[in-house]
Coordinates of C-alpha atoms and ligand atoms in Angstrom, one line a residue:
M306 CA 0.0 0.0 0.0
I307 CA 1.2 3.5 -0.9
T308 CA 0.9 6.4 1.6
L309 CA 1.0 10.0 0.5
R310 CA 2.0 13.0 2.6
L311 CA 1.8 16.4 0.9
V312 CA 3.7 19.3 2.5
I313 CA 2.3 22.7 1.6
A314 CA 2.3 26.3 2.9
N315 CA -0.5 28.8 3.6
K316 CA -3.5 28.1 1.4
N317 CA -4.2 31.8 1.0
Y318 CA -0.8 32.4 -0.6
S319 CA 0.9 29.3 -1.9
S320 CA -0.1 28.8 -5.5
W321 CA 2.4 26.0 -6.1
S322 CA 1.0 24.1 -3.1
M323 CA -2.5 24.5 -4.4
R324 CA -1.8 22.6 -7.6
P325 CA -1.0 19.0 -6.4
W326 CA -3.5 19.4 -3.5
V327 CA -6.4 20.3 -5.9
L328 CA -5.2 17.5 -8.3
M329 CA -5.3 14.8 -5.7
R330 CA -8.5 16.0 -3.9
Q331 CA -10.4 16.4 -7.2
A332 CA -9.2 13.0 -8.4
G333 CA -10.1 11.2 -5.2
I334 CA -6.6 10.3 -4.3
R335 CA -6.2 10.0 -0.5
F336 CA -3.4 11.9 1.1
D337 CA -2.3 13.5 4.4
E338 CA -1.6 17.1 4.5
V339 CA 1.1 18.9 6.4
M340 CA 0.8 22.7 6.4
V341 CA 3.9 24.6 7.3
P342 CA 3.2 28.4 7.3
F343 CA 5.6 30.8 5.6
D344 CA 7.8 33.1 7.7
T345 CA 7.5 31.2 10.9
P346 CA 9.9 29.4 13.2
A347 CA 8.2 26.1 12.1
W348 CA 9.1 26.9 8.5
D349 CA 12.8 27.5 9.4
A350 CA 13.0 24.4 11.5
R351 CA 11.0 21.9 9.4
I352 CA 11.3 22.8 5.7
P353 CA 15.1 22.2 5.3
R354 CA 14.5 18.7 6.6
M355 CA 11.3 18.1 4.6
T356 CA 12.2 19.2 1.1
P357 CA 15.5 19.0 -0.8
S358 CA 14.5 22.2 -2.8
G359 CA 13.8 24.2 0.4
Q360 CA 10.4 24.9 -1.2
V361 CA 6.8 23.5 -1.1
P362 CA 5.1 21.5 -2.4
V363 CA 6.8 18.3 -1.6
L364 CA 5.1 14.9 -1.7
W365 CA 6.4 12.1 0.5
I366 CA 5.6 8.7 -0.9
G367 CA 5.6 5.8 1.5
E368 CA 5.9 2.2 0.2
H369 CA 7.3 -1.0 1.8
G370 CA 8.4 0.9 5.0
D371 CA 10.3 3.5 3.1
E372 CA 9.4 7.1 2.4
Q373 CA 10.9 9.2 -0.4
P374 CA 10.2 12.8 -1.4
V375 CA 9.1 14.1 -4.8
W376 CA 9.4 17.8 -5.1
D377 CA 8.2 20.4 -7.6
S378 CA 4.6 20.7 -8.6
L379 CA 4.9 19.3 -12.1
A380 CA 7.1 16.4 -11.0
I381 CA 4.6 15.6 -8.3
A382 CA 1.7 15.7 -10.9
E383 CA 3.5 13.4 -13.3
T384 CA 4.5 11.0 -10.5
L385 CA 0.8 10.8 -9.5
H386 CA -0.2 10.1 -13.1
E387 CA 2.3 7.2 -13.1
L388 CA 1.2 5.9 -9.7
Y389 CA -2.6 6.1 -10.4
P390 CA -3.2 5.4 -14.1
D391 CA -6.9 4.8 -13.4
A392 CA -7.3 8.3 -11.9
R393 CA -7.1 9.8 -15.5
L394 CA -5.0 12.7 -14.5
W395 CA -4.1 13.1 -18.1
P396 CA -6.7 12.2 -20.9
S397 CA -6.4 8.9 -22.7
D398 CA -6.3 10.6 -26.1
P399 CA -2.5 11.0 -26.8
V400 CA -3.0 14.2 -28.8
A401 CA -4.9 15.8 -25.9
R402 CA -2.3 14.5 -23.5
R403 CA 0.5 16.1 -25.5
H404 CA -1.4 19.4 -25.6
G405 CA -2.0 19.2 -21.9
R406 CA 1.6 18.5 -21.1
S407 CA 2.7 21.5 -23.2
I408 CA 0.4 24.0 -21.5
A409 CA 1.2 22.6 -18.0
A410 CA 4.9 23.0 -18.7
Q411 CA 4.3 26.5 -20.0
M412 CA 2.4 27.4 -16.8
H413 CA 5.3 26.0 -14.7
A414 CA 8.0 27.8 -16.6
D415 CA 6.4 31.0 -17.9
F416 CA 4.1 33.9 -17.0
G417 CA 6.5 35.4 -14.4
A418 CA 5.2 38.9 -14.8
L419 CA 1.7 37.8 -13.9
R420 CA 3.0 35.8 -10.9
R421 CA 5.0 38.7 -9.6
A422 CA 2.4 41.5 -10.1
M423 CA -0.6 39.4 -9.0
P424 CA 0.5 37.0 -6.3
L425 CA -2.1 34.5 -5.1
N426 CA -4.1 36.0 -2.3
I427 CA -7.5 34.3 -2.2
G428 CA -9.0 36.1 0.7
A429 CA -8.1 39.6 -0.5
R430 CA -10.0 41.9 -3.0
L431 CA -7.4 44.0 -4.8
H432 CA -9.3 45.0 -7.9
G433 CA -7.2 47.0 -10.3
R434 CA -3.9 46.3 -8.6
G435 CA -1.1 44.6 -10.4
H436 CA -2.5 45.4 -13.9
T437 CA 1.0 46.1 -15.3
P438 CA 1.4 45.9 -19.1
E439 CA 3.6 42.8 -18.6
A440 CA 1.1 41.0 -16.4
L441 CA -1.8 41.8 -18.8
H442 CA 0.3 40.6 -21.7
D443 CA 0.8 37.2 -19.8
L444 CA -2.9 37.1 -19.1
A445 CA -3.7 37.7 -22.8
R446 CA -1.5 34.8 -23.7
I447 CA -3.2 32.6 -21.1
V448 CA -6.7 33.6 -22.3
A449 CA -5.6 32.7 -25.9
L450 CA -4.3 29.3 -24.6
W451 CA -7.5 28.6 -22.7
T452 CA -9.6 29.6 -25.7
E453 CA -7.7 27.3 -28.0
C454 CA -8.1 24.4 -25.6
R455 CA -11.9 25.1 -25.3
Q456 CA -12.2 25.2 -29.0
R457 CA -10.3 21.9 -29.5
W458 CA -11.6 19.9 -26.6
R459 CA -15.1 21.3 -25.7
H460 CA -16.7 18.1 -27.1
L461 CA -15.1 16.2 -24.2
G462 CA -16.3 18.5 -21.3
P463 CA -16.1 22.0 -19.8
L464 CA -12.4 22.1 -18.8
L465 CA -9.1 22.6 -20.7
L466 CA -8.9 19.1 -22.1
G467 CA -12.6 18.4 -21.6
E468 CA -12.5 16.4 -18.4
F469 CA -10.5 17.5 -15.3
S470 CA -6.8 17.0 -15.7
I471 CA -3.4 18.1 -14.5
A472 CA -3.7 21.1 -16.8
D473 CA -6.7 22.5 -14.8
A474 CA -4.8 22.0 -11.5
M475 CA -1.9 24.0 -13.0
Y476 CA -4.1 26.9 -14.1
A477 CA -6.5 27.0 -11.1
P478 CA -4.4 29.6 -9.3
V479 CA -4.6 31.9 -12.3
V480 CA -8.4 31.7 -12.2
L481 CA -8.3 32.8 -8.5
R482 CA -5.8 35.6 -9.3
C483 CA -8.3 37.0 -11.8
E484 CA -10.9 37.1 -9.1
T485 CA -8.7 38.8 -6.5
Y486 CA -7.3 41.5 -8.9
G487 CA -10.6 42.1 -10.8
V488 CA -9.5 40.9 -14.2
E489 CA -12.4 40.9 -16.7
L490 CA -12.2 37.8 -18.9
P491 CA -13.8 37.4 -22.4
P492 CA -16.8 35.0 -22.4
V493 CA -15.0 31.7 -23.3
A494 CA -12.3 32.2 -20.7
A495 CA -14.9 33.4 -18.1
A496 CA -16.9 30.3 -18.6
Y497 CA -13.8 28.2 -18.1
A498 CA -13.0 30.2 -15.0
D499 CA -16.5 29.5 -13.6
A500 CA -16.0 25.8 -14.3
V501 CA -12.7 25.8 -12.3
R502 CA -14.2 27.7 -9.4
A503 CA -17.0 25.2 -9.2
L504 CA -14.7 22.2 -8.8
P505 CA -15.3 20.7 -5.3
A506 CA -11.5 20.6 -4.7
V507 CA -11.1 24.3 -5.6
V508 CA -14.1 25.2 -3.4
A509 CA -12.6 23.3 -0.5
W510 CA -9.1 24.8 -0.9
C511 CA -10.6 28.4 -1.0
E512 CA -12.7 27.7 2.0
D513 CA -9.6 26.7 4.0
A514 CA -7.7 29.7 2.5
R515 CA -10.3 32.2 3.7
R516 CA -10.2 30.8 7.2
E517 CA -6.5 31.6 7.5
T518 CA -5.5 34.8 9.3
A519 CA -1.7 35.0 8.7
F520 CA -0.4 38.1 6.9
V521 CA 2.7 37.2 4.8
A522 CA 4.4 40.5 3.9
H523 CA 6.4 38.9 1.1
D524 CA 3.2 38.0 -0.7
E525 CA 1.5 41.3 0.0
P526 CA 2.9 44.1 -2.3
Y527 CA -0.4 46.1 -2.0
R528 CA -1.4 46.0 1.6
G529 CA 0.2 46.9 4.9
A530 CA 0.2 44.5 7.8
P531 CA -3.0 44.6 9.8
E532 CA -2.6 46.3 13.2
R533 CA -2.6 43.8 16.1
G534 CA -4.7 44.5 19.1
S535 CA -3.1 44.2 22.5
G536 CA -5.5 41.5 23.7
Ligands
LIG70 N1 9.0 25.1 -9.2 C1 8.4 24.9 -7.9 C2 8.1 26.3 -7.3 C3 7.9 26.1 -5.8 C4 7.8 27.4 -5.0 O1 8.2 28.5 -5.5 N2 7.2 27.4 -3.8 C5 7.1 28.5 -3.0 C6 5.7 28.5 -2.3 S1 4.4 28.8 -3.4 C7 8.1 28.4 -1.8 O2 8.3 27.4 -1.3 N3 8.6 29.5 -1.5 C8 9.5 29.6 -0.3 C9 10.9 29.8 -0.7 O3 11.3 29.9 -1.9 O4 11.8 30.0 0.2 C10 7.2 24.1 -8.0 O5 6.6 24.0 -9.1 O6 6.8 23.4 -7.1

């Protein structure tokens, strides 16, 4: 029997943590979750021992009394696809699968301007902030990519490759950024964003994120730290 332990950071802020968490939860793959908050003594003490990259997410896979880490969101997703072929994390159509792998890799490697200007912040409403020309250019490329997927694979379902796949887990944080920063999407992209927001795993992640109270200054370019009461 395989055991899975996913190490993540704050759900409000950690977009890379969100991806494998949503993937496993939506696909019905059981796992334990270990949340280590950013900028805390727990992070400094635990993360260097838990992840070779010093970053989250990392998935510890236990089998035959041994536990080994897989780190980096895309490596985790591909490893899960290999471990759980019946979970259909990639579609069975090889052309759709290639397309999915390309856009997942692009999300992983690209769109830095968007990520910097509009960091994930699920509980905040920062409409109009972060709309730099570079971030909007990244968003336009993402909208074009989503639109092409919907045109090609709409006969299979409402998501990027039709049914839920790794590609949707990779782009789910972009959908939430659009909400936080008040980005207006054209109709096809808006319908896709609605379908992602309605996924039970995305709903569950967002509910947990909104319950968090930590303020992580590094991920908050637009707000000052809330004042703390004496009591
Ligand atoms: N390429 C990595 C990126 C991971 C990453 O940047 N994680 C952030 C949290 S969302 C992190 O651990 N930041 C803390 C740090 O870099 O010290 C992945 O895809 O998993």
